[in-house]
XYZ file of C-alpha atoms in Angstrom:
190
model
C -117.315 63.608 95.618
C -115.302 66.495 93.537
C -112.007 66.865 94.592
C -110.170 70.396 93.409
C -107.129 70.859 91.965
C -104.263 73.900 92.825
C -101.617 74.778 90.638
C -98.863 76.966 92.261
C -96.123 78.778 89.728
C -93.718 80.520 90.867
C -91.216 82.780 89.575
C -87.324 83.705 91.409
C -86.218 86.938 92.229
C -82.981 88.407 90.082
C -80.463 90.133 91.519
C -77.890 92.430 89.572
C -74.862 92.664 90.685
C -72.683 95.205 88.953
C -68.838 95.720 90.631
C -65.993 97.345 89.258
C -62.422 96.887 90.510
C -60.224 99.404 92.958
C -57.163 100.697 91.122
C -53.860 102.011 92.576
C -51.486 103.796 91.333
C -47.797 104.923 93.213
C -45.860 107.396 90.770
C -42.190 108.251 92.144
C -39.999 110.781 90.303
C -36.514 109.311 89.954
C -33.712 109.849 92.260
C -29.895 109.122 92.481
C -28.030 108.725 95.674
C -25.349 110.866 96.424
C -23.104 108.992 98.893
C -19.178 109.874 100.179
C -17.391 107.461 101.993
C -13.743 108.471 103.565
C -12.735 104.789 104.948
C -11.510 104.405 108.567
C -7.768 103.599 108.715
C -5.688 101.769 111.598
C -1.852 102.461 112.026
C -0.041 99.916 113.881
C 3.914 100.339 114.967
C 5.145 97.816 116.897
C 8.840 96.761 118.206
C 8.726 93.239 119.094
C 9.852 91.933 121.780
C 13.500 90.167 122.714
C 14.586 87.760 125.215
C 18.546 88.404 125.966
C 20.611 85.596 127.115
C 23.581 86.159 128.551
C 25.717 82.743 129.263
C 29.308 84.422 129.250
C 29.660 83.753 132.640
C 28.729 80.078 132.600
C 31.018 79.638 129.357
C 33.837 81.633 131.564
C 33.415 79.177 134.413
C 34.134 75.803 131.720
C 36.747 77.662 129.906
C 35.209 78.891 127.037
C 36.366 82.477 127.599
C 36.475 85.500 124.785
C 39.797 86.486 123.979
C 39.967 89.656 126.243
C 38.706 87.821 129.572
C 41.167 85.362 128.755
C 44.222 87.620 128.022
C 43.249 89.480 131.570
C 43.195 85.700 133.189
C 46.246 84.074 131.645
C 48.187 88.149 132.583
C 47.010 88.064 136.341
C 47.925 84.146 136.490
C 51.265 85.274 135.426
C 52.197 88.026 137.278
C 51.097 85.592 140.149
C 53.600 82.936 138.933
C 56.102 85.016 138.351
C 56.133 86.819 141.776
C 55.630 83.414 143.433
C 58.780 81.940 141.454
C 61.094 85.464 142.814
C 59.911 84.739 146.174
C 60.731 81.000 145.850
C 64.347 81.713 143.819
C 64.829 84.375 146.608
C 64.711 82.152 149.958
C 66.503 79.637 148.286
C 69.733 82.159 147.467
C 69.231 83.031 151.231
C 69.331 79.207 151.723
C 72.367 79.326 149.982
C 73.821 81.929 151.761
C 73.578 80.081 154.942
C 74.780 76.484 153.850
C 77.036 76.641 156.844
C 73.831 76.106 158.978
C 72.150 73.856 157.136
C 74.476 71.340 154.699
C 71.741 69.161 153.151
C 69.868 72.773 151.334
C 71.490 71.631 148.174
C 69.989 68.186 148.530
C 66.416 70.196 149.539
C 66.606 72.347 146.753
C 66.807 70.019 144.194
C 64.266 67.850 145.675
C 62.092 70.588 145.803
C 62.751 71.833 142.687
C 62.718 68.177 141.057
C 59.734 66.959 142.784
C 57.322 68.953 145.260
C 57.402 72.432 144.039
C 55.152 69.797 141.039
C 52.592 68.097 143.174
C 48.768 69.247 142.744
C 45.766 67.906 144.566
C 43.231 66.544 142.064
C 39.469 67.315 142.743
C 36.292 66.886 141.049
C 34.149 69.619 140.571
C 31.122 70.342 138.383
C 30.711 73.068 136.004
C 29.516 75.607 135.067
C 28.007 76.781 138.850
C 26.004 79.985 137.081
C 23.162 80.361 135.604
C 22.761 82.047 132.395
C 21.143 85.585 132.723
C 17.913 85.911 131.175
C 16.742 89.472 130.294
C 13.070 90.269 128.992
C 12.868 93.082 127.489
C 9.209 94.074 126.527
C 8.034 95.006 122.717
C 5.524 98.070 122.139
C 2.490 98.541 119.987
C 1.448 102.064 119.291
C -2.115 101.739 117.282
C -4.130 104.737 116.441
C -7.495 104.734 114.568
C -8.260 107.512 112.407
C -12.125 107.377 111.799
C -13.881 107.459 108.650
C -16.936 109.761 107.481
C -20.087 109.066 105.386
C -21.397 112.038 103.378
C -25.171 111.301 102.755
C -26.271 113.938 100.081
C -29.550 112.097 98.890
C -31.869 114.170 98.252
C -36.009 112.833 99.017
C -38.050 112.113 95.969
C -41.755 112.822 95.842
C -44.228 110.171 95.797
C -48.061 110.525 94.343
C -50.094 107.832 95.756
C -53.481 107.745 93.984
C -56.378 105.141 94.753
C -59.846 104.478 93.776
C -61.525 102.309 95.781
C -63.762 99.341 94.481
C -67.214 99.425 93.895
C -70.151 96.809 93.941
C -74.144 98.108 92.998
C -77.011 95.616 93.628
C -80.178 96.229 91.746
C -83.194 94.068 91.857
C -83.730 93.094 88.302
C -87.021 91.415 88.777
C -89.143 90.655 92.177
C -90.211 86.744 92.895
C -93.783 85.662 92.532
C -96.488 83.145 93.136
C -99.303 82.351 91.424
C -102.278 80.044 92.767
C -104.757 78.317 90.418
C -107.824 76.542 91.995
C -109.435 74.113 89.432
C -112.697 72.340 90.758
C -114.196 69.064 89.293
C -117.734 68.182 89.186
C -118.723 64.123 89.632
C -121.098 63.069 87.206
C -124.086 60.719 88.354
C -124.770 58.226 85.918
């Protein structure tokens, strides 16, 4: 029995494939800025503040007295003393006076004088017995704020934008094929 042969050939299809690139191109004409700045400014006056204390009378009360309290104090303790003593020096001339009624005033007198007119009574006390006065007196701030300006004299600049887009072109450079060859064989008899 023959048995035929087929031969297939083929051939691909080509593409071309041509593309050129986008390009882009920004031109911007040059500009300066033109910019003024006055700054802000803060003035500030201020009186601090002060505590006053005032112990004079607590230094009076343990003796630690300036000299014109103390010249008042020692004058009125004085005048005190001495009209005291003219009162005292007085009844005892009218004492005198009147020996007759009395004999032993001489011997009183001089007791009194010698002895009694002398005698204190003794106490413990505490001192001083004020408080020092304390006195606040406040401190100030004046602040004022004197505002700054920005002068903005920029002027725009002009921008060309230019852009070509990209571009791809597909061309068929050659179309596939197929080719089919039938070859038959003849068996020989012998």
């Amino acid at each position: 029995m023959a048995i035929g042969q087929v031969n297939i050939s083929t051939t691909p299809a080509i593409l071309s494939i041509n593309r050129t690139r986008g390009q882009q191109t920004i031109t911007q004409e040059q500009f300066t800025l033109d910019i003024q700045t006055e700054h802000p400014k803060v003035f500030i006056e201020s009186t601090l503040p002060k505590v006053e204390i005032d112990q004079s009378r607590a230094f009076s009360e343990a003796g630690l007295k300036d000299v014109f309290e103390l010249t008042r104090e020692l004058a009125a303790y004085a005048l005190n003393e001495m009209v005291a003593s003219i009162g005292r020096i007085a009844e005892q001339g009218t004492q005198l006076t009147n020996v007759h009624s009395n004999p032993n005033a001489i011997a009183d007198q001089a007791y009194y004088n010698a002895f009694e007119q002398f005698d204190s009574d003794w106490n413990i006390d505490f001192i001083p017995k004020s408080r020092p006065t304390i006195t606040l007196i406040e401190g100030q701030n004046d602040i004022r704020v004197q505002e700054g300006h920005i002068i903005n004299n920029t002027q725009k600049s002009k921008v060309e934008h230019q852009y070509t887009p990209s571009q791809v072109k597909i061309a068929m450079q050659s179309y596939n094929t197929i080719a089919f060859n039938y070859q038959s064989k003849v068996d020989k008899q012998v």
